[in-house]
GROMACS .gro file of C-alpha atoms in nm:
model
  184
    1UNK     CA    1  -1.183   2.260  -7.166
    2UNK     CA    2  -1.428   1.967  -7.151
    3UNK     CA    3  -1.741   1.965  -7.358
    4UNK     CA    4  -2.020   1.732  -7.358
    5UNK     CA    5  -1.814   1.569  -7.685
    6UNK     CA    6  -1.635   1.457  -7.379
    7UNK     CA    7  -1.868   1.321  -7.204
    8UNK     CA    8  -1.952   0.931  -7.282
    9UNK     CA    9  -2.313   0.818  -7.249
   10UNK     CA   10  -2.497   0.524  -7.112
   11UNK     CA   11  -2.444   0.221  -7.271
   12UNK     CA   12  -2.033   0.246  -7.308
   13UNK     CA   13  -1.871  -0.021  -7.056
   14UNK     CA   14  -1.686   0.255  -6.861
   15UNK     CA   15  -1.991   0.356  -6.710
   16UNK     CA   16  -2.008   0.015  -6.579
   17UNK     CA   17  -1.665  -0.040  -6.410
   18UNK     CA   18  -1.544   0.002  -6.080
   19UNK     CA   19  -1.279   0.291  -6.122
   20UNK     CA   20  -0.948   0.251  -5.986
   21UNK     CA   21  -0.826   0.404  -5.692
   22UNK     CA   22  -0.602   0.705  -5.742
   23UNK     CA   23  -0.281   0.635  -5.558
   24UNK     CA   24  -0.195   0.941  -5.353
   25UNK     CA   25   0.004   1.218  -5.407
   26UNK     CA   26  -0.208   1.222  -5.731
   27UNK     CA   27   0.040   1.281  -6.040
   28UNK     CA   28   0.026   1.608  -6.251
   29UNK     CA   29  -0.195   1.454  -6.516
   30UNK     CA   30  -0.450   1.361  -6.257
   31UNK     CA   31  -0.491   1.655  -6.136
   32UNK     CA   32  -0.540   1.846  -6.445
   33UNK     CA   33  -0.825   1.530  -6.516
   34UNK     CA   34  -0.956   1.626  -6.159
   35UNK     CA   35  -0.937   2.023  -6.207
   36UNK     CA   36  -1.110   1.962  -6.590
   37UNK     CA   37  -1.438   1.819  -6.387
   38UNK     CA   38  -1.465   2.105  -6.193
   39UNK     CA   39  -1.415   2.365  -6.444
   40UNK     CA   40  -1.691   2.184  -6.688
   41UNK     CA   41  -1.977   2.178  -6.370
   42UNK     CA   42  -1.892   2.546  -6.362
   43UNK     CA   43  -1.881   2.643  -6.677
   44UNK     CA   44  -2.181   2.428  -6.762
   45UNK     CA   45  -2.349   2.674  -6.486
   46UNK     CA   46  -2.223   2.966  -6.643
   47UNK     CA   47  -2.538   3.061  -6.902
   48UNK     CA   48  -2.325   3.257  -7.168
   49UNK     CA   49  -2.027   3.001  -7.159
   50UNK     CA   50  -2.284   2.719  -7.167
   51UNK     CA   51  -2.474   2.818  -7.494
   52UNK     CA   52  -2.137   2.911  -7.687
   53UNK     CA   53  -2.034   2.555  -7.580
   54UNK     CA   54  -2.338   2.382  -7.578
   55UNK     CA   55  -2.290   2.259  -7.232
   56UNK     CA   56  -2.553   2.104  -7.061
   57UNK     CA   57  -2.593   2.220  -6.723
   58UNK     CA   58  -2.468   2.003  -6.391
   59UNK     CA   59  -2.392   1.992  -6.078
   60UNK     CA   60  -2.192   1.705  -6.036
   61UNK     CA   61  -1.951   1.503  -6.286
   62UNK     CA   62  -1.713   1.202  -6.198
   63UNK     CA   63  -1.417   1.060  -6.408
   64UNK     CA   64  -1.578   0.790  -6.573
   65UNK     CA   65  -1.820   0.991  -6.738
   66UNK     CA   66  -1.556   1.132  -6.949
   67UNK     CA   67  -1.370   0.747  -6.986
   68UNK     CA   68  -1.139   0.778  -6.718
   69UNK     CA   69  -1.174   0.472  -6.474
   70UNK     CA   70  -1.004   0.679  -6.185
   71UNK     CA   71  -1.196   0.749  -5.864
   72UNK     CA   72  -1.256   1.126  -5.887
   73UNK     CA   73  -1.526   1.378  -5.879
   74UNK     CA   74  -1.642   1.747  -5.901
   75UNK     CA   75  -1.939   1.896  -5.770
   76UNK     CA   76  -2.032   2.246  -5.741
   77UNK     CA   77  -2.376   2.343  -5.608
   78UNK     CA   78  -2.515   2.563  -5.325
   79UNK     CA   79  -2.692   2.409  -4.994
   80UNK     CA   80  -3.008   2.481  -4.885
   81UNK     CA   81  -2.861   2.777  -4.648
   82UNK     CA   82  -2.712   2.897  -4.976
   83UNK     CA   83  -2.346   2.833  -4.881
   84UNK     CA   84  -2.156   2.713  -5.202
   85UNK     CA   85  -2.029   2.413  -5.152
   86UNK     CA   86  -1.734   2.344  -5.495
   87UNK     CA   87  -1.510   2.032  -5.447
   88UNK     CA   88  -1.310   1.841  -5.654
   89UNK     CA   89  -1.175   1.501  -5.471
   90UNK     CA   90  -1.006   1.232  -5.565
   91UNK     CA   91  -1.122   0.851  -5.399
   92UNK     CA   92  -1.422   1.008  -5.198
   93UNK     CA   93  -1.606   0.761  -4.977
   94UNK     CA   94  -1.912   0.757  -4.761
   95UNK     CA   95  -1.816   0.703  -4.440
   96UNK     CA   96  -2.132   0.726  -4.227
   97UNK     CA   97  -2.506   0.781  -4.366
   98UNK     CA   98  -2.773   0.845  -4.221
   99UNK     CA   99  -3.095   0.536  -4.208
  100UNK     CA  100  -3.299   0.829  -4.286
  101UNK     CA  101  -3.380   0.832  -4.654
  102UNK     CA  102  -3.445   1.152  -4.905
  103UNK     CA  103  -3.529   1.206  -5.254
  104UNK     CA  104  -3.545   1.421  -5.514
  105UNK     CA  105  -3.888   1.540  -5.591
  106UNK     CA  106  -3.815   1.636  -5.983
  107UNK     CA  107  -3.576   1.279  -5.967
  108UNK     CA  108  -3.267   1.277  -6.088
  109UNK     CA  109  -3.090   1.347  -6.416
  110UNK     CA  110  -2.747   1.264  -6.596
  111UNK     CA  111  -2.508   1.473  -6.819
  112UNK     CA  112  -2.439   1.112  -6.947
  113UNK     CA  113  -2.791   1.010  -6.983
  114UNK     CA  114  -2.958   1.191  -7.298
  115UNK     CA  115  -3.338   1.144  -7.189
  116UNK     CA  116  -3.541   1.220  -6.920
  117UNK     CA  117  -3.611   0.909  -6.677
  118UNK     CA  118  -3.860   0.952  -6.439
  119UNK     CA  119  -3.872   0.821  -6.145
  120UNK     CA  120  -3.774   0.857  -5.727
  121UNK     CA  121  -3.411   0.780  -5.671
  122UNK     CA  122  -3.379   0.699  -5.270
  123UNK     CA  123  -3.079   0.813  -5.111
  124UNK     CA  124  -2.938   0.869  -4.763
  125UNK     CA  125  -3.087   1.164  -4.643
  126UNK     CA  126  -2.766   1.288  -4.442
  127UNK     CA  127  -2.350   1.119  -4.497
  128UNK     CA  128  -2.051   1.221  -4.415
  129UNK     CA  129  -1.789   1.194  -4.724
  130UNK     CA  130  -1.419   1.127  -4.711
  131UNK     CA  131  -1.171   1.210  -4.963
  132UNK     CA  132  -0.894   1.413  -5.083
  133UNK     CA  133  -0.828   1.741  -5.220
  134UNK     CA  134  -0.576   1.898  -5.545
  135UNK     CA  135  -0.309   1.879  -5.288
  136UNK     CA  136  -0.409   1.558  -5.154
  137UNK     CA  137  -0.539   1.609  -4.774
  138UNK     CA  138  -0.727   1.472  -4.640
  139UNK     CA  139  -1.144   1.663  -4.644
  140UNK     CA  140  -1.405   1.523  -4.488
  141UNK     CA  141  -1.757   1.663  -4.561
  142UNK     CA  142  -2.078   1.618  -4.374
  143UNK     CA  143  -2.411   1.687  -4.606
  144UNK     CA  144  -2.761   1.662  -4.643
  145UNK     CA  145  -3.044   1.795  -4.874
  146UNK     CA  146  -2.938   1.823  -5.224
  147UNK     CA  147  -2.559   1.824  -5.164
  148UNK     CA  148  -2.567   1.492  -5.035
  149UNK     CA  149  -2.762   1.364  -5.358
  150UNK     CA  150  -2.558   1.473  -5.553
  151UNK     CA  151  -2.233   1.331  -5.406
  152UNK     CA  152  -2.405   0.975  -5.378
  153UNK     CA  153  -2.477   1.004  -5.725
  154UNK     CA  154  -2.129   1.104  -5.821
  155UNK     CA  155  -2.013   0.831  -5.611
  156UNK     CA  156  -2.236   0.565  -5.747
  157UNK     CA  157  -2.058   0.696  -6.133
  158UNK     CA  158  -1.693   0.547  -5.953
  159UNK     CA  159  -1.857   0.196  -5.861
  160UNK     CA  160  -2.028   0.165  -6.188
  161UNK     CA  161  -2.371   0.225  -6.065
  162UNK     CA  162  -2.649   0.481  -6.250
  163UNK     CA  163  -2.916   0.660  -6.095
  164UNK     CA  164  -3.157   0.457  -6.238
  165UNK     CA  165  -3.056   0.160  -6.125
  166UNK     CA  166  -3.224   0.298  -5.769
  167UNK     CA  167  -3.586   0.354  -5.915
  168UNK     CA  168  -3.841   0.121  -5.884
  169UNK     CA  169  -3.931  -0.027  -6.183
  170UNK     CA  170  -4.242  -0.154  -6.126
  171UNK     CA  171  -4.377   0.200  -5.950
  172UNK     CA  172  -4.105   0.429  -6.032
  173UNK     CA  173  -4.325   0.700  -5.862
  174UNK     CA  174  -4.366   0.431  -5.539
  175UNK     CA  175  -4.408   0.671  -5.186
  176UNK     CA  176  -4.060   0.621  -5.079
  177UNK     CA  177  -4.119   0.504  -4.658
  178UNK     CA  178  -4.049   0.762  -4.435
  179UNK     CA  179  -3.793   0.920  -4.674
  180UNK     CA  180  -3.776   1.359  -4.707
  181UNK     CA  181  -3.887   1.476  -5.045
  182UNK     CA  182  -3.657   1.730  -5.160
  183UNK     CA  183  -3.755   2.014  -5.385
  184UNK     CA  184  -3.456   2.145  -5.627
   0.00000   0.00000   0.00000
């Protein structure tokens, strides 16, 4: 079971890198990596199992976070219709986004960044993801509202990009233009 011992923070080079494709059907080990992502994002969701662990809480977690340089990620979270929406997917890509832009109203946060940074994050309001399941078929997704947040951040993890590389430095609280303001 993964712990946030497991979990690397910013500043190690992994973070960085451009994670390597996984080269499909994914081997045993892989999928165990892949499986471990989802079970921490639900555990870490899980109150009890998260204070006996001292897990803090996500919704998302990609490969590289916990030093593997392979393009995979979890994500469990429900949509705005309450539908739960729990995937774990090796080499997702965004296929289509919208020009529409949305952001998180509280921002964004990291399991593998320790401190708060404020600040509006702009993302595509509505995509359509690609990837690959346990098995490895083919599942394509199409999301919006917080869902689709969270998988661009999860995506940005495999091509070595953080959150806050998106927020405005100058005016991190900068109206972003014609973009939906999403309240988690």
């Amino acid at each position: 079971m993964l712990t946030m011992d497991d979990i690397i923070r910013d500043g190690h080079p992994t973070l960085r890198k451009v994670a390597a494709e996984v080269a499909m059907p994914p081997s045993e080990e892989e999928k165990k990596i892949l499986g471990s992502l989802l079970e921490y994002v639900i555990n870490s969701q899980n109150s009890e199992i998260a204070e006996e662990y001292g897990l803090r809480p996500g919704i998302g977690l990609a490969a590289p976070q916990i030093n593997v340089s392979k393009r995979m990620i979890a994500v469990h979270l429900t949509d705005d219709k309450g539908n739960l929406l729990s995937h774990a997917l090796f080499n997702p890509k965004i296929i289509s986004h919208s020009v529409e832009k949305a952001y998180l109203q509280s921002g964004e946060g990291c399991l593998s960044v320790d401190e708060a940074i404020p600040g509006y994050v702009p993302r595509y309001a509505r995509i359509t993801v690609k990837g690959y399941n346990m098995d490895g078929e083919e599942v394509k997704l199409r999301l919006k509202g917080v869902p689709a947040i969270c998988f661009q951040h999860e995506i940005d993890h495999l091509n070595g990009i953080m959150f806050y590389d998106h927020i405005d430095k100058q005016d991190p609280f900068k109206p972003i233009e014609g973009a939906i303001a999403i309240e988690r």
